[in-house]
Structure formats: structure tokens, C-alpha cells
Coordinates of C-alpha atoms and ligand atoms in Angstrom, one line a residue:
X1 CA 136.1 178.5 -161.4
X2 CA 135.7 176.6 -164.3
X3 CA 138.4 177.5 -167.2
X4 CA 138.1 176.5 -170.9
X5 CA 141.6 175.1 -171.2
X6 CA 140.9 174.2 -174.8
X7 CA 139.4 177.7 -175.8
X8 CA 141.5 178.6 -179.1
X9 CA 141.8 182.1 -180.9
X10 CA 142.5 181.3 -184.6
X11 CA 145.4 179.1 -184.3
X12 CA 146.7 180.0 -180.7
X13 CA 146.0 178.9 -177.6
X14 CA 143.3 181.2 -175.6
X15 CA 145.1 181.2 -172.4
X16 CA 149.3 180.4 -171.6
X17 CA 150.1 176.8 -170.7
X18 CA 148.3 175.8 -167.8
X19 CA 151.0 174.0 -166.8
X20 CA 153.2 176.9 -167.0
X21 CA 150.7 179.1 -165.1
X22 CA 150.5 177.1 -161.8
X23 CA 154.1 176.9 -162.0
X24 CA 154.7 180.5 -161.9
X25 CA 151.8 180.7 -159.5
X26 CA 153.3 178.7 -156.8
X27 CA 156.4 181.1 -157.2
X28 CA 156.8 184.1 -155.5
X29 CA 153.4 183.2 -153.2
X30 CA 154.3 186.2 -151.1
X31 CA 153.8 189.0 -154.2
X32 CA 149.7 187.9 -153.5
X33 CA 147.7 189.3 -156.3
X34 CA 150.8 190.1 -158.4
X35 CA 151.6 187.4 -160.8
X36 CA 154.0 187.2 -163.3
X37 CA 151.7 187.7 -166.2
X38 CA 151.3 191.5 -164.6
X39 CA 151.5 193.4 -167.9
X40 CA 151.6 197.3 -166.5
X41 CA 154.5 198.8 -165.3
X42 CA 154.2 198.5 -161.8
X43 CA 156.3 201.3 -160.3
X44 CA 154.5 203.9 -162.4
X45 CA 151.0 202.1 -162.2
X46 CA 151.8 202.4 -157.9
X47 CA 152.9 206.0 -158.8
X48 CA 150.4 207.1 -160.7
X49 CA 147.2 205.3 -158.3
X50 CA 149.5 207.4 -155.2
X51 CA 148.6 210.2 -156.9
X52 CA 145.2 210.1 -157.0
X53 CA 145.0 208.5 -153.5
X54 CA 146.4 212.1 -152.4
X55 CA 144.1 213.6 -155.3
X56 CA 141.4 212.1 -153.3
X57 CA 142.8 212.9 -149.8
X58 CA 142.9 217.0 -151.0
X59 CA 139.5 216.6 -152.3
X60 CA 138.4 215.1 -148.5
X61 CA 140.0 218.1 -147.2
X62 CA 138.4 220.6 -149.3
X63 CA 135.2 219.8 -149.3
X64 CA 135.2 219.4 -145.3
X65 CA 136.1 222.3 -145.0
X66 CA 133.7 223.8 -147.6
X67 CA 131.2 222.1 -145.7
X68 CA 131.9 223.8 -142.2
X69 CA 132.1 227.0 -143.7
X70 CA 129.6 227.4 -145.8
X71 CA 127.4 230.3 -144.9
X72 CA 124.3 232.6 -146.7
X73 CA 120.9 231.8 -147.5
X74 CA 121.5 229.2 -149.7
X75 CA 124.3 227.4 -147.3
X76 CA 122.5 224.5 -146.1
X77 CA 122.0 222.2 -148.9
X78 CA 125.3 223.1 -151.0
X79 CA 127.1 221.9 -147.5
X80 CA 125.0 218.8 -147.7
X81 CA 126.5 217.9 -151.4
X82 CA 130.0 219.0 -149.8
X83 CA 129.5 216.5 -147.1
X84 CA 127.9 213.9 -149.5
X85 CA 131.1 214.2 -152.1
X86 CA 133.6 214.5 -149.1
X87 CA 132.1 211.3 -148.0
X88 CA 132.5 209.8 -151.3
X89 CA 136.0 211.0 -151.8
X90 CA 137.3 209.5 -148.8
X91 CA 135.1 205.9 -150.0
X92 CA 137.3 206.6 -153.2
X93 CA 140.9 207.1 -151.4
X94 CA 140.1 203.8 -149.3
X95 CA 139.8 201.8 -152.4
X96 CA 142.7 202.9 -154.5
X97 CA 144.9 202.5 -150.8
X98 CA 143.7 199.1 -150.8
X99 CA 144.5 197.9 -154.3
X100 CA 148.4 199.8 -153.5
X101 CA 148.4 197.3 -150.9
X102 CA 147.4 194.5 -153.3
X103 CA 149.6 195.6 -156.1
X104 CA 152.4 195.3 -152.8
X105 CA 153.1 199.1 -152.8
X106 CA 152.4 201.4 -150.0
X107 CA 149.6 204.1 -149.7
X108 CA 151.4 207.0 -149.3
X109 CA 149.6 209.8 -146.3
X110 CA 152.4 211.8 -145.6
X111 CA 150.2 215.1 -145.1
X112 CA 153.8 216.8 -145.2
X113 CA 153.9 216.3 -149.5
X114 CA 150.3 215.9 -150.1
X115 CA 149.6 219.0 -151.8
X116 CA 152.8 218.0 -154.3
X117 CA 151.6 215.1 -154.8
X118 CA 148.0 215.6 -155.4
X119 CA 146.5 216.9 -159.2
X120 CA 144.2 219.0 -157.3
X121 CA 144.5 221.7 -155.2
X122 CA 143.4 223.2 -151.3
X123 CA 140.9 226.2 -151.4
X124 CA 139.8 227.7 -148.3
X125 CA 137.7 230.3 -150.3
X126 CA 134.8 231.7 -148.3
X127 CA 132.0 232.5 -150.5
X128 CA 129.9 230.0 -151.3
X129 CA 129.8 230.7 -155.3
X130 CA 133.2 230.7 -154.9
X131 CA 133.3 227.3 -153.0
X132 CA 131.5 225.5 -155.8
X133 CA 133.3 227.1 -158.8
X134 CA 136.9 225.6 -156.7
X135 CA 135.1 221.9 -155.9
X136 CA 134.5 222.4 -159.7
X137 CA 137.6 222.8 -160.7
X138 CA 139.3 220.2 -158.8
X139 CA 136.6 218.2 -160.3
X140 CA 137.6 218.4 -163.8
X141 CA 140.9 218.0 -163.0
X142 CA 140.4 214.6 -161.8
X143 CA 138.2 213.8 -164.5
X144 CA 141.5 214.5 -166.9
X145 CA 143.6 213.0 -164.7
X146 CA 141.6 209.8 -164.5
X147 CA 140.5 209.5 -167.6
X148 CA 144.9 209.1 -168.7
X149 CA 145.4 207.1 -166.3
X150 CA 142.5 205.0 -167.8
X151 CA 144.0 205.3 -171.0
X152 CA 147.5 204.5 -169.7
X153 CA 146.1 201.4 -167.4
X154 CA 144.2 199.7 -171.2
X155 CA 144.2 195.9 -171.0
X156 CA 147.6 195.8 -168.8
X157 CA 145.6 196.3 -165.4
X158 CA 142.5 195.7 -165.8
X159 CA 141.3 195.6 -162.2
X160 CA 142.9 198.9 -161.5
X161 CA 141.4 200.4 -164.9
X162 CA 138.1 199.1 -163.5
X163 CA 138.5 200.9 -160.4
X164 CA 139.3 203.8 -161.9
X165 CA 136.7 204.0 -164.1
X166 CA 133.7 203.6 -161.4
X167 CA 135.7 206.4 -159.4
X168 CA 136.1 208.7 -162.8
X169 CA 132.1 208.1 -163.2
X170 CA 131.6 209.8 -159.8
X171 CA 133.8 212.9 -160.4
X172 CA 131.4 213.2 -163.6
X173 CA 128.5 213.0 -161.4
X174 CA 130.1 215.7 -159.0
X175 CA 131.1 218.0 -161.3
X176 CA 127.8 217.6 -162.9
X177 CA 125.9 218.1 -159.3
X178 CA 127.7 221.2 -159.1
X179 CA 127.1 222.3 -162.6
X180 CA 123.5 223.0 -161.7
X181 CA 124.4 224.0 -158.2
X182 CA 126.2 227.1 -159.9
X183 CA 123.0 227.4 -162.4
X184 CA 120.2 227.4 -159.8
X185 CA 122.1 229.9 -157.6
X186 CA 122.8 232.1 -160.3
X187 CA 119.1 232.0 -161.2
X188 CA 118.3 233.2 -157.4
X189 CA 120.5 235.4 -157.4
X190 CA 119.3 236.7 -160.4
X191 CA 115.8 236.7 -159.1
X192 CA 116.9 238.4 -156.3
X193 CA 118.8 241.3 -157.9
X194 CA 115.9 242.5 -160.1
Ligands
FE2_201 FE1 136.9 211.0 -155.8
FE2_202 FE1 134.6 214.1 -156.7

């Protein structure tokens, strides 16, 4: 990779003293990724990305079982988006474990203090309407809770921010796919009651 060394902002130097940076590189080799010019907090940045690992984990869960259980006349392609989002959920826990791993914390899968740990919650509702509104909700809670984690990640970690980010743009897609699930069932239903 080809660095600028002599890239100036106003008066100061773009980037730390070389120099000084592959010195402190070649210390502590067995922290990996984690250098000493890690900004964030590290404890709460490994805190906060555990709690949406098990955010993710609960959402897995739900939406399995959602998709199992769904019944009716209009069952068959709201379980397929509960598989699809399950799917994608357990795509998003597997990233978020592995940068713990590369912060050098550990992903945490106690099942026994999942549910305390996770923002959103377990539903084992039955009816399909029902079903959606839940996956809803847990959506927008992970929206929130991403988006101040975002927030609270800035320019300290910006790999983790970036991750966060592409995952926070697919709870916006979910919660928008089921937006217009609850619309175009209402409309049947609608149809169907008059
Ligand atoms: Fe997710
Ligand atoms: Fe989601």
C-alpha cells in the first residue's frame, strides 16, 4: 500500500511519525488488529457489539420459529421473508462475532443470558399478523439501537461503524419488507371481510 508520508493538513503532519508507528506496530504483535492508535473504548465498544451479537442471535430465533409456525392462507410467502431475514440475521451475528474476535474480545453465546443481554425480545405469538407486527418491533429496536451505537462508534472505530452501518441498512430493509407485509394483508383482509 502506497502511503503519502509527506501529506500535510495545514501545518501538521497528515499521519503520526512513521517512525513511531512501526515502532508501536512491532509492539504488542499478539493484540492483531488492535494497535495502539485504537481510539474507542474498547471494553464498551466489545460490550456494546455483544449486545447486538445476542440482538441478532434473538432475532435468529424468532424468526425461525415464526417461520415454522406460520399458518393461514396467506402463510407461505410471510414464512419465506421469516426465513430470508432469519438467514440474514444469523449472516449478521457471524460478522459482528468475528470482528469481537479481531478486537481480541470474546463472542458471547451463552443461551443461559441471551434474552438479558439482547435489545430485542422472544415472541412465540401464533397469529400470523401478530408474527409480523413482533419481527416489526424487534426491528425498530435494532434500528435505534444501531443507529447509537453508530453514533457512539464516530471516527474512533471506523471499521466497526462500517459494519454496523451495512447491518443497520438491512434492519431498514426488514422493517420496511414488513411494513407492506402488514399493508397488503390488511388490504386482503379487508377485501375479504366486505
Ligand atoms: Fe440483523
Ligand atoms: Fe433484521
Amino acid at each position: 500500500m502506497k502511503v503519502n508520508h509527506n501529506a500535510t493538513d495545514g501545518d501538521r503532519p497528515f499521519l503520526s511519525d512513521i517512525k513511531e508507528i512501526r515502532r508501536r506496530a512491532r509492539e504488542h504483535i499478539q493484540a492483531g488488529a488492535v494497535t495502539e492508535g485504537y481510539r474507542a473504548d474498547r471494553n464498551t465498544v466489545l460490550r456494546l457489539l455483544n449486545e447486538a451479537l445476542a440482538s441478532e442471535i434473538v432475532c435468529v430465533l424468532r424468526y425461525r420459529r415464526h417461520y415454522y409456525t406460520a399458518t393461514g392462507i396467506h402463510a407461505q410467502a410471510v414464512a419465506e421473508e421469516f426465513l430470508e431475514h432469519a438467514n440474514q440475521e444469523l449472516g449478521h451475528a457471524d460478522l459482528i462475532a468475528k470482528r469481537i474476535t479481531q478486537l481480541g474480545g470474546e463472542p458471547d453465546f451463552d443461551p443461559g443470558s441471551l434474552l438479558t443481554r439482547s435489545h430485542s425480545e422472544y415472541s412465540d405469538a401464533d397469529d400470523l399478523l401478530e408474527m409480523i407486527q413482533e419481527n416489526l418491533v424487534a426491528e425498530r429496536i435494532a434500528i435505534e439501537s444501531y443507529s447509537e451505537i453508530i453514533r457512539y462508534l464516530g471516527a474512533d472505530d471506523p471499521t466497526s461503524r462500517r459494519m454496523m452501518e451495512e447491518i443497520l441498512a438491512a434492519e431498514e430493509e426488514h422493517a420496511e419488507d414488513l411494513r407492506i407485509l402488514i399493508q397488503v394483508l390488511g388490504t386482503k383482509g379487508d377485501r375479504r371481510r366486505s
